Each structure stands twice: as structure tokens, then as C-alpha cells.
Amino acid sequence: MAALTIGFLMDPLETVRVDHDSTFALMLEAQKRGHQVLYFEQGWLRFNGRAAEARMRHVTVRREVGRHFDVLDEVPRELSELDVLFLRKDPPVDVEFLHATQMVELCPERPPVYLNHPAGIRDANEKLFSLRYADLMPDTRITRELPVLMDFIARNEQGTILKPVDGFGGKGILFLTPGDRNARSAVELLTQGGREAVVAQAYIPESRLGDKRILMVDGDPVGGVLRVPSGDDHRGNMAAGGTPHKAVLTARDREICERLKPELRKRGLLFVGIDVLGDYLTEVNVTSPTGVVEANLLDDVCIEAHVIDLAERLAAEQRPAR
């Protein structure tokens, strides 16, 4: 395979945790194969009057805490110079993020292979996209109306999970039960006094055993990690203190993946992480799915190799046109 020029739009490289960060694992794998690795941040993206460009750093990377990268050069480059562009900016998905997904498409001559495709990222809110498959999910409501939310909480005897529509990393997730005297106040706070819609889902008791992050490449599951909450918390997110454990993919997990596969591929969402609680789909993560390093260690796989394999194949298919 001829060497590729692979770009990563991501958060500051200085801040990554080399023993945890999934984007860093992808960069290491690309470099190992002899590809040129470039990185740039969202704020470095601009339009030059003809096409999108960014101040890009050509880097070498190593899994060494405190000195995990060197900058070989830093110059403005048009995005059309890239063979592959990984869009790996972490949430929040705010207006600036959405603008960036539009900017990176301004490559009139020769767009790179996008992982994931910016239009797909714009269309697939990580809490709302899964609602297309409501029959796979826990009973769910999306609303900002206090009476509707209070009624839903009252009817779920085992409890209700509330979370912000644009939340990430376990932030703002609440567990409420019928009769909880804090419920009304909590709902008012989470909805900003009825100004912002929230996700309300019937509590799944199996969540105490952990929620399963399943990583999918080109629509197929390639690994996963079970994120088990601590004893004093209901959230399994590793950013919120959850502990990674080995995940075993069940027939139900594979059924869920097969249902999602056609739509994910159609939208260019080729590297995603879905979240499953018990037998239920809860989220489809498309911006910068995590869990690669943990899944590799626990399941003796190399998920980043599957992703770079796909990037190489797509770049080779596109190369004649380029």
C-alpha cells in the first residue's frame, strides 16, 4: 500500500491520555504503516477564498507519557491534500462544531475520504439517532414539558434516567424514582426551566452490571468493553468513574448491529460506538467513539487496525478519481 497522508481533526494533542485515547491509537497505527500523520484543531480550520484549509502539524507519535509527540513541521495545507480525514473532535456538538463539519466539505477538487462523513455526523445526534430504532430501545421520551416528564417518572416504578440531549461523558445524567421529592426541582434544572428538551428513559436494572460499548467498523462489530458503574453511582461512563471489563457480544448485540448497519453505511458513519444496556440500544456515538484501548487490552483485539484497514481500502478505491 502506498503511503497516505492522513489528517486528524481533534482536540489538542498535548492533552491526550496516551494510555486511553482512541484517536491517539489510530494515529499510532497509521504511523506504524508508514503513513504521514497530520493533525489540526477546530480553531485552525479556515476558508482561503477557494477551498477549506487549516494550519496542520506533521507529527510523529509515541506511547510515552509527557513526550508523546514531536512536530516535524507546521504549515497551512488545503484539506484536498489529505487522502483521509478523521473527524475526531470530542463533544460538545455545538454551533462551532457544526460549522466545522460544513467547512471540511469545501474541497471542490478532490475531497479526502472522511471518517466519519461530516454530513452523517451532522444528522446523527448521539441521543436522537437511535430513536429511529425505538423498538430496540427502552421506553423513551424527548420533551421539555414538565408535566409530561413528571408523569413519565411517576409511571416507571423501577426508576427513570434523565440526560441532556447534547450531553457526553456521563455529565448531567440523573436517576429518579417515583415519589422522589427532588424530582420536580431536578427536572426544572435539567430542562433550564422548560427551555431545553431532555431524554427520559425507563431505567434498565441490568445497568448495574454495566453498559456495553460496542465498536463497529463499516457496520460490523469488531470489539467492545463493558463499563461498570461504581457502587455509589449509576453511570458506567469511564469519564464518570466507570470501570472497564471484558465484554461478550450476545446474539441480541449482533442483531442490533445488523439493524443499524445499512443506515450507518449509507450515511458514511463507518466508525461508531453503540451503547447497549441489557437487551436495549441506548445511544449511537459517531463524533469520536472511545473504548478502543480498553477493548484491545481486555479482548486481545486491535480495533485501530480494522479502522486503518478500512481507511486504506477507501483511499485506494478513490485514488483513480484523485
Coordinates of C-alpha atoms in Angstrom, one line a residue:
M1 CA 0.0 0.0 0.0
A2 CA 1.4 3.4 -1.0
A3 CA 1.9 5.8 1.9
L4 CA -1.2 8.0 2.6
T5 CA -1.5 11.5 4.0
I6 CA -3.9 11.1 6.9
G7 CA -5.3 14.1 8.8
F8 CA -6.9 14.2 12.2
L9 CA -9.2 17.0 13.2
M10 CA -9.1 16.6 17.0
D11 CA -8.7 18.2 20.4
P12 CA -5.2 19.5 21.4
L13 CA -2.7 16.7 21.0
E14 CA -0.9 18.0 24.1
T15 CA -3.9 16.9 26.3
V16 CA -4.5 13.3 25.1
R17 CA -4.0 10.4 27.5
V18 CA -1.7 8.1 25.7
D19 CA -2.9 5.0 27.6
H20 CA -6.6 5.7 26.9
D21 CA -7.2 8.0 23.9
S22 CA -8.7 6.2 20.9
T23 CA -7.7 8.9 18.4
F24 CA -4.1 8.5 19.6
A25 CA -4.3 4.7 19.0
L26 CA -5.4 5.4 15.4
M27 CA -2.5 7.8 14.9
L28 CA 0.0 5.2 16.2
E29 CA -1.4 2.6 13.8
A30 CA -1.3 4.9 10.8
Q31 CA 2.3 5.9 11.6
K32 CA 3.3 2.2 12.1
R33 CA 2.1 1.5 8.5
G34 CA 4.3 4.3 7.1
H35 CA 1.5 6.9 6.5
Q36 CA 2.1 10.6 7.1
V37 CA 0.2 11.8 10.2
L38 CA -1.1 15.4 10.3
Y39 CA -3.2 16.9 13.0
F40 CA -5.1 20.2 13.4
E41 CA -7.7 21.7 15.8
Q42 CA -11.1 23.0 15.0
G43 CA -10.0 26.6 15.5
W44 CA -7.2 26.2 12.9
L45 CA -9.8 25.5 10.2
R46 CA -10.4 28.3 7.6
F47 CA -11.6 29.1 4.1
N48 CA -9.0 30.6 1.8
G49 CA -11.3 32.0 -0.9
R50 CA -11.3 28.8 -2.9
A51 CA -11.3 25.8 -0.5
A52 CA -11.0 24.8 3.1
E53 CA -7.6 24.7 4.6
A54 CA -6.0 24.5 8.1
R55 CA -2.8 25.1 9.8
M56 CA -1.6 21.5 10.1
R57 CA 1.1 19.9 12.2
H58 CA 3.0 17.0 10.7
V59 CA 3.8 14.8 13.7
T60 CA 5.4 11.7 14.9
V61 CA 3.8 10.0 17.9
R62 CA 4.8 7.5 20.6
R63 CA 3.1 6.0 23.6
E64 CA 5.3 7.8 26.1
V65 CA 3.7 10.0 28.8
G66 CA 5.0 13.5 28.8
R67 CA 6.7 13.3 25.4
H68 CA 4.2 11.6 23.2
F69 CA 4.7 13.6 20.0
D70 CA 7.1 15.7 18.0
V71 CA 6.2 18.3 15.5
L72 CA 8.1 17.9 12.2
D73 CA 6.6 20.9 10.5
E74 CA 3.6 23.2 10.8
V75 CA 2.2 24.8 7.6
P76 CA -1.2 25.7 6.1
R77 CA -2.5 23.0 3.8
E78 CA -5.7 22.6 1.9
L79 CA -7.8 19.7 3.1
S80 CA -7.7 18.3 -0.5
E81 CA -4.1 17.4 0.1
L82 CA -5.2 14.7 2.5
D83 CA -6.1 11.2 1.4
V84 CA -8.1 10.5 4.6
L85 CA -9.5 12.9 7.2
F86 CA -10.6 11.6 10.6
L87 CA -13.1 13.9 12.2
R88 CA -12.4 13.2 15.9
K89 CA -13.3 16.4 17.7
D90 CA -14.8 15.5 21.1
P91 CA -18.3 16.8 22.0
P92 CA -20.0 19.1 22.8
V93 CA -21.6 19.2 19.4
D94 CA -22.2 23.0 19.4
V95 CA -22.7 25.6 16.7
E96 CA -18.9 25.8 16.1
F97 CA -18.7 22.1 15.8
L98 CA -21.5 22.0 13.2
H99 CA -19.8 24.9 11.3
A100 CA -16.6 22.8 11.1
T101 CA -18.5 19.8 9.6
Q102 CA -19.6 22.2 6.9
M103 CA -16.2 23.8 6.3
V104 CA -14.4 20.5 5.8
E105 CA -16.6 19.6 2.9
L106 CA -15.3 22.6 0.9
C107 CA -12.9 20.6 -1.2
P108 CA -14.2 21.2 -4.7
E109 CA -11.3 19.5 -6.5
R110 CA -10.6 16.3 -4.5
P111 CA -12.2 15.7 -1.1
P112 CA -10.5 13.2 1.2
V113 CA -12.0 10.1 2.5
Y114 CA -14.0 11.1 5.6
L115 CA -14.2 9.0 8.7
N116 CA -16.8 9.8 9.7
H117 CA -18.6 11.7 6.9
P118 CA -19.4 15.2 8.1
A119 CA -23.0 15.2 6.8
G120 CA -23.6 11.9 8.7
I121 CA -22.2 13.4 11.9
R122 CA -24.5 16.5 11.5
D123 CA -27.5 14.3 11.0
A124 CA -26.8 11.7 13.8
N125 CA -27.2 13.3 17.2
E126 CA -25.9 10.7 19.6
K127 CA -29.0 10.6 21.7
L128 CA -31.6 11.2 18.9
F129 CA -30.3 9.0 16.1
S130 CA -31.1 5.8 18.0
L131 CA -34.8 6.9 18.1
R132 CA -35.1 5.6 14.5
Y133 CA -34.9 2.2 16.2
A134 CA -37.4 2.8 19.0
D135 CA -38.3 -0.9 19.1
L136 CA -34.7 -1.7 20.2
M137 CA -34.7 0.9 23.0
P138 CA -36.0 1.3 26.5
D139 CA -39.3 3.3 26.7
T140 CA -38.1 6.8 25.9
R141 CA -39.5 10.3 25.8
I142 CA -37.9 13.6 24.5
T143 CA -39.5 16.7 25.8
R144 CA -39.0 19.9 27.7
E145 CA -42.5 19.9 29.2
L146 CA -42.5 19.4 33.0
P147 CA -46.0 17.7 33.3
V148 CA -45.0 15.1 30.6
L149 CA -41.7 14.3 32.3
M150 CA -43.2 14.1 35.8
D151 CA -45.9 11.7 34.6
F152 CA -43.3 9.5 32.9
I153 CA -41.2 9.4 36.1
A154 CA -44.3 8.5 38.2
R155 CA -45.2 5.6 35.9
N156 CA -41.7 4.0 35.9
E157 CA -41.6 2.1 39.2
Q158 CA -38.0 1.0 38.8
G159 CA -36.8 4.5 38.0
T160 CA -36.2 6.9 35.2
I161 CA -32.9 8.1 33.7
L162 CA -32.8 11.7 32.5
K163 CA -30.0 13.1 30.4
P164 CA -29.3 16.2 28.3
V165 CA -29.8 15.7 24.6
D166 CA -26.3 17.1 23.8
G167 CA -24.7 15.6 26.9
F168 CA -21.5 13.5 26.8
G169 CA -19.2 11.6 29.2
G170 CA -22.0 11.0 31.7
K171 CA -22.4 14.6 32.5
G172 CA -25.9 15.7 33.7
I173 CA -27.3 12.2 33.9
L174 CA -29.9 11.7 36.7
F175 CA -31.6 8.7 38.2
L176 CA -35.1 9.5 39.7
T177 CA -37.7 7.3 41.2
P178 CA -41.5 7.9 41.8
G179 CA -42.1 9.9 44.9
D180 CA -38.6 11.4 44.9
R181 CA -39.1 14.8 46.5
N182 CA -36.2 16.2 44.4
A183 CA -37.7 15.1 41.1
R184 CA -39.5 18.3 40.2
S185 CA -36.6 20.5 41.1
A186 CA -34.2 18.2 39.2
V187 CA -36.3 18.3 36.1
E188 CA -36.6 22.1 36.3
L189 CA -32.8 22.4 36.5
L190 CA -32.1 19.9 33.7
T191 CA -34.6 21.5 31.3
Q192 CA -33.5 25.0 32.2
G193 CA -36.9 25.8 33.4
G194 CA -38.6 24.2 30.4
R195 CA -36.4 25.8 27.8
E196 CA -34.4 22.7 26.8
A197 CA -35.6 19.2 25.9
V198 CA -34.1 16.2 27.7
V199 CA -34.0 12.5 27.2
A200 CA -36.1 10.4 29.6
Q201 CA -35.7 6.6 29.6
A202 CA -37.1 3.9 31.7
Y203 CA -34.4 2.5 34.0
I204 CA -32.9 -0.8 33.0
P205 CA -31.9 -2.8 36.1
E206 CA -29.2 -4.6 34.2
S207 CA -27.4 -1.3 34.1
R208 CA -25.9 -2.1 37.5
L209 CA -24.0 -4.9 35.7
G210 CA -22.6 -2.3 33.2
D211 CA -23.4 -0.8 29.9
K212 CA -21.7 -2.2 26.8
R213 CA -19.8 0.0 24.3
I214 CA -19.7 -1.9 21.0
L215 CA -17.3 -0.6 18.4
M216 CA -18.3 -1.0 14.8
V217 CA -16.3 -0.6 11.7
D218 CA -18.1 -0.4 8.3
G219 CA -21.3 -1.6 10.1
D220 CA -19.7 -4.7 11.7
P221 CA -18.9 -5.2 15.4
V222 CA -15.1 -5.6 16.0
G223 CA -14.9 -5.4 19.7
G224 CA -16.4 -3.9 22.9
V225 CA -16.0 -3.0 26.5
L226 CA -18.4 -3.4 29.4
R227 CA -18.4 -0.2 31.5
V228 CA -19.4 -1.0 35.1
P229 CA -20.5 1.8 37.4
S230 CA -19.0 2.3 40.8
G231 CA -21.1 1.3 43.8
D232 CA -22.2 4.8 44.6
D233 CA -23.0 5.9 41.1
H234 CA -25.5 4.9 38.3
R235 CA -23.2 5.9 35.4
G236 CA -21.0 3.5 33.7
N237 CA -19.1 6.1 31.5
M238 CA -15.4 5.8 32.1
A239 CA -15.2 9.6 32.2
A240 CA -17.6 9.4 35.2
G241 CA -15.7 6.7 37.1
G242 CA -16.9 3.6 35.4
T243 CA -14.5 0.6 35.3
P244 CA -13.8 -1.3 32.0
H245 CA -14.5 -5.0 32.0
K246 CA -14.3 -7.6 29.2
A247 CA -17.5 -7.6 27.0
V248 CA -19.1 -10.6 25.5
L249 CA -21.2 -9.9 22.4
T250 CA -24.5 -11.7 22.6
A251 CA -26.9 -12.7 19.8
R252 CA -29.0 -9.7 20.7
D253 CA -26.0 -7.4 20.4
R254 CA -25.3 -8.7 16.9
E255 CA -29.0 -8.3 16.0
I256 CA -28.8 -4.7 17.0
C257 CA -25.7 -4.1 14.9
E258 CA -27.3 -5.7 11.9
R259 CA -30.3 -3.5 12.2
L260 CA -28.1 -0.4 12.3
K261 CA -25.6 -1.4 9.6
P262 CA -27.4 -0.3 6.4
E263 CA -28.2 3.2 7.7
L264 CA -24.8 3.7 9.2
R265 CA -23.1 2.7 5.9
K266 CA -25.4 4.8 3.8
R267 CA -24.6 7.9 5.9
G268 CA -20.8 7.3 5.9
L269 CA -20.8 6.6 9.6
L270 CA -18.1 3.9 9.4
F271 CA -16.5 4.0 12.8
V272 CA -19.1 4.2 15.6
G273 CA -19.6 3.1 19.1
I274 CA -23.1 2.0 20.2
D275 CA -24.2 1.7 23.8
V276 CA -26.3 -1.3 24.9
L277 CA -27.9 -1.8 28.3
G278 CA -29.1 -5.4 28.8
D279 CA -31.0 -6.1 25.6
Y280 CA -31.6 -2.4 24.7
L281 CA -29.8 0.1 22.5
T282 CA -29.4 3.5 24.2
E283 CA -27.0 5.6 22.1
V284 CA -25.1 5.7 18.8
N285 CA -21.9 7.6 19.2
V286 CA -20.5 9.0 15.9
T287 CA -18.3 12.0 16.8
S288 CA -15.3 10.4 18.5
P289 CA -16.2 7.0 19.9
T290 CA -13.9 5.8 22.6
G291 CA -13.1 2.5 24.2
V292 CA -10.5 1.3 21.7
V293 CA -7.6 0.9 24.1
E294 CA -9.7 -0.8 26.8
A295 CA -11.3 -3.2 24.3
N296 CA -7.9 -4.1 22.9
L297 CA -6.5 -4.9 26.3
L298 CA -9.5 -6.9 27.5
D299 CA -10.4 -8.8 24.4
D300 CA -7.0 -9.3 22.7
V301 CA -8.0 -7.4 19.5
C302 CA -6.6 -4.5 17.6
I303 CA -9.6 -2.3 16.7
E304 CA -7.5 0.5 15.2
A305 CA -6.1 -2.0 12.7
H306 CA -9.6 -2.6 11.4
V307 CA -10.2 1.2 11.1
I308 CA -7.0 1.9 9.3
D309 CA -7.6 -1.2 7.0
L310 CA -10.9 0.5 6.0
A311 CA -9.3 3.9 5.5
E312 CA -6.6 2.3 3.2
R313 CA -9.3 0.4 1.2
L314 CA -11.5 3.5 0.7
A315 CA -8.5 5.7 -0.2
A316 CA -7.4 3.1 -2.8
E317 CA -10.9 3.0 -4.3
Q318 CA -10.9 6.8 -4.5
R319 CA -7.4 7.2 -5.8
P320 CA -8.1 6.8 -9.5
A321 CA -10.6 9.7 -9.3
R322 CA -8.0 11.7 -7.4

